[in-house]
């Protein structure tokens, strides 16, 4: 039964990671015309960087605080030789949100309040087409995680109905 719960957790991590990505892309689209920030200058495009983590280590680390008797082992491990069968069960987390420091787009608008002495305004380095493509990809990944979660739920329900 714990394998079903692992599937739920792994899908949950995937959903959380994709949600952060969608939020970051939404922020980029919303600030595509922002010429002022608290840091000074135009808004800078942000991008989410994911990191694969060994789910077993994360799960055992979380369990250490609660109990020492319920240590989780890799379900793919054959156990007798001390080897871990590859690939290990990997989950995903957001490692960092990086900022794109490429040059901003300069547009000649001498009447704009943020124009420099030459009349150019620095706009964010955001391409809406790229952002929309990233948004579609993130949405598809989110939907795939929802489908995996739903499949694990259906399997768990089928198992429970067999026991009745």
CSV table of C-alpha atoms in Angstrom, one decimal:
chain,number,residue,atom,x,y,z
A,1,UNK,CA,0.0,0.0,0.0
A,2,UNK,CA,2.9,2.3,0.6
A,3,UNK,CA,3.8,2.1,-3.1
A,4,UNK,CA,0.5,3.7,-3.9
A,5,UNK,CA,1.2,6.5,-1.4
A,6,UNK,CA,4.6,7.0,-3.0
A,7,UNK,CA,2.9,7.5,-6.3
A,8,UNK,CA,0.7,10.2,-4.8
A,9,UNK,CA,3.7,11.9,-3.2
A,10,UNK,CA,5.7,11.9,-6.4
A,11,UNK,CA,2.8,13.2,-8.4
A,12,UNK,CA,2.3,15.8,-5.7
A,13,UNK,CA,5.9,17.0,-6.0
A,14,UNK,CA,5.5,17.2,-9.8
A,15,UNK,CA,2.3,19.2,-9.4
A,16,UNK,CA,3.9,21.6,-7.0
A,17,UNK,CA,6.9,22.1,-9.3
A,18,UNK,CA,4.8,22.7,-12.3
A,19,UNK,CA,2.6,25.1,-10.4
A,20,UNK,CA,5.7,27.2,-9.5
A,21,UNK,CA,6.7,27.1,-13.2
A,22,UNK,CA,3.3,28.3,-14.3
A,23,UNK,CA,3.3,31.1,-11.7
A,24,UNK,CA,6.8,32.2,-12.9
A,25,UNK,CA,5.7,32.2,-16.5
A,26,UNK,CA,2.6,34.2,-15.6
A,27,UNK,CA,4.8,36.7,-13.8
A,28,UNK,CA,6.9,37.0,-16.9
A,29,UNK,CA,3.9,37.6,-19.1
A,30,UNK,CA,2.4,40.1,-16.7
A,31,UNK,CA,5.6,42.1,-16.5
A,32,UNK,CA,6.4,42.1,-20.2
A,33,UNK,CA,6.0,45.9,-20.3
A,34,UNK,CA,7.3,46.7,-16.9
A,35,UNK,CA,10.1,49.3,-17.1
A,36,UNK,CA,10.5,50.0,-13.4
A,37,UNK,CA,11.4,47.6,-10.6
A,38,UNK,CA,12.6,48.1,-7.0
A,39,UNK,CA,16.0,46.9,-8.1
A,40,UNK,CA,16.1,49.6,-10.8
A,41,UNK,CA,15.7,49.1,-14.5
A,42,UNK,CA,13.3,46.9,-16.4
A,43,UNK,CA,11.8,43.6,-15.1
A,44,UNK,CA,14.1,40.6,-15.8
A,45,UNK,CA,12.7,37.3,-17.2
A,46,UNK,CA,12.8,34.5,-14.6
A,47,UNK,CA,13.0,30.8,-15.3
A,48,UNK,CA,12.4,27.8,-13.0
A,49,UNK,CA,15.2,25.2,-12.7
A,50,UNK,CA,14.1,21.7,-11.6
A,51,UNK,CA,16.2,19.2,-9.8
A,52,UNK,CA,15.6,15.4,-9.6
A,53,UNK,CA,15.8,14.1,-6.0
A,54,UNK,CA,15.9,10.5,-4.7
A,55,UNK,CA,12.4,10.1,-3.3
A,56,UNK,CA,13.5,7.4,-0.9
A,57,UNK,CA,16.0,9.7,0.8
A,58,UNK,CA,13.5,12.5,1.0
A,59,UNK,CA,10.8,10.2,2.4
A,60,UNK,CA,13.2,8.7,5.0
A,61,UNK,CA,14.4,12.2,6.0
A,62,UNK,CA,10.9,13.3,6.6
A,63,UNK,CA,10.2,10.1,8.6
A,64,UNK,CA,13.2,10.6,10.8
A,65,UNK,CA,11.5,13.4,12.6
A,66,UNK,CA,8.4,11.3,13.3
A,67,UNK,CA,9.7,7.8,14.0
A,68,UNK,CA,12.7,5.6,13.6
A,69,UNK,CA,10.8,2.3,13.2
A,70,UNK,CA,9.1,2.9,9.9
A,71,UNK,CA,12.2,3.3,7.6
A,72,UNK,CA,11.2,3.1,4.0
A,73,UNK,CA,13.2,0.9,1.5
A,74,UNK,CA,13.4,1.1,-2.3
A,75,UNK,CA,10.7,-1.1,-3.7
A,76,UNK,CA,12.8,-1.9,-6.7
A,77,UNK,CA,15.8,-3.0,-4.6
A,78,UNK,CA,16.4,-6.7,-4.4
A,79,UNK,CA,17.9,-6.1,-1.1
A,80,UNK,CA,20.2,-9.1,-0.7
A,81,UNK,CA,23.2,-7.7,-2.4
A,82,UNK,CA,23.0,-4.2,-1.2
A,83,UNK,CA,22.6,-2.9,-4.8
A,84,UNK,CA,20.0,-0.3,-5.8
A,85,UNK,CA,18.3,-1.2,-9.0
A,86,UNK,CA,18.5,1.6,-11.5
A,87,UNK,CA,16.7,3.9,-12.1
A,88,UNK,CA,15.9,4.8,-8.5
A,89,UNK,CA,12.5,6.4,-7.9
A,90,UNK,CA,13.2,10.0,-8.5
A,91,UNK,CA,10.9,12.9,-7.8
A,92,UNK,CA,11.3,16.6,-8.8
A,93,UNK,CA,11.7,19.7,-6.8
A,94,UNK,CA,12.3,23.3,-7.7
A,95,UNK,CA,16.0,23.9,-7.3
A,96,UNK,CA,16.1,27.6,-8.0
A,97,UNK,CA,14.5,30.4,-10.0
A,98,UNK,CA,17.1,32.0,-12.2
A,99,UNK,CA,17.0,35.5,-13.6
A,100,UNK,CA,17.9,36.1,-17.2
A,101,UNK,CA,20.4,39.0,-17.2
A,102,UNK,CA,20.5,39.4,-21.0
A,103,UNK,CA,20.4,42.9,-22.4
A,104,UNK,CA,16.9,44.6,-22.2
A,105,UNK,CA,15.1,45.6,-25.4
A,106,UNK,CA,15.8,49.2,-26.2
A,107,UNK,CA,12.9,51.2,-27.9
A,108,UNK,CA,13.0,54.8,-28.9
A,109,UNK,CA,10.2,56.5,-27.0
A,110,UNK,CA,11.5,60.0,-26.0
A,111,UNK,CA,8.2,61.0,-24.3
A,112,UNK,CA,8.2,57.9,-22.0
A,113,UNK,CA,8.9,58.9,-18.3
A,114,UNK,CA,11.7,56.2,-18.1
A,115,UNK,CA,13.5,57.2,-21.3
A,116,UNK,CA,17.2,57.8,-21.0
A,117,UNK,CA,19.0,61.0,-22.2
A,118,UNK,CA,19.0,59.6,-25.8
A,119,UNK,CA,15.2,58.9,-25.7
A,120,UNK,CA,15.5,55.1,-25.4
A,121,UNK,CA,13.4,53.1,-22.9
A,122,UNK,CA,14.7,49.7,-21.6
A,123,UNK,CA,11.9,47.0,-21.8
A,124,UNK,CA,12.1,43.5,-20.3
A,125,UNK,CA,13.8,40.8,-22.4
A,126,UNK,CA,10.6,38.8,-22.6
A,127,UNK,CA,9.3,37.2,-25.8
A,128,UNK,CA,5.6,36.4,-25.4
A,129,UNK,CA,5.7,33.6,-27.9
A,130,UNK,CA,8.4,31.8,-25.9
A,131,UNK,CA,6.5,32.4,-22.7
A,132,UNK,CA,3.3,31.0,-24.2
A,133,UNK,CA,5.1,27.9,-25.5
A,134,UNK,CA,6.6,27.4,-22.0
A,135,UNK,CA,3.2,27.8,-20.5
A,136,UNK,CA,1.6,25.2,-22.8
A,137,UNK,CA,4.5,22.8,-21.9
A,138,UNK,CA,4.0,23.4,-18.2
A,139,UNK,CA,0.3,22.9,-18.5
A,140,UNK,CA,0.8,19.6,-20.3
A,141,UNK,CA,3.2,18.5,-17.6
A,142,UNK,CA,0.8,19.5,-14.9
A,143,UNK,CA,-2.0,17.5,-16.7
A,144,UNK,CA,0.4,14.5,-16.9
A,145,UNK,CA,1.0,14.6,-13.2
A,146,UNK,CA,-2.8,14.8,-12.6
A,147,UNK,CA,-3.3,11.8,-14.8
A,148,UNK,CA,-0.6,9.8,-12.9
A,149,UNK,CA,-2.2,10.8,-9.6
A,150,UNK,CA,-5.7,9.7,-10.9
A,151,UNK,CA,-4.3,6.4,-12.2
A,152,UNK,CA,-2.7,5.7,-8.8
A,153,UNK,CA,-6.0,6.6,-7.1
A,154,UNK,CA,-7.9,4.3,-9.4
A,155,UNK,CA,-5.5,1.5,-8.7
A,156,UNK,CA,-5.8,2.0,-4.9
A,157,UNK,CA,-9.6,2.1,-5.2
A,158,UNK,CA,-9.6,-1.2,-7.2
A,159,UNK,CA,-7.4,-2.8,-4.6
A,160,UNK,CA,-9.7,-1.7,-1.8
A,161,UNK,CA,-12.8,-3.0,-3.7
A,162,UNK,CA,-11.1,-6.4,-4.1
A,163,UNK,CA,-10.8,-6.7,-0.3
A,164,UNK,CA,-14.4,-6.0,0.2
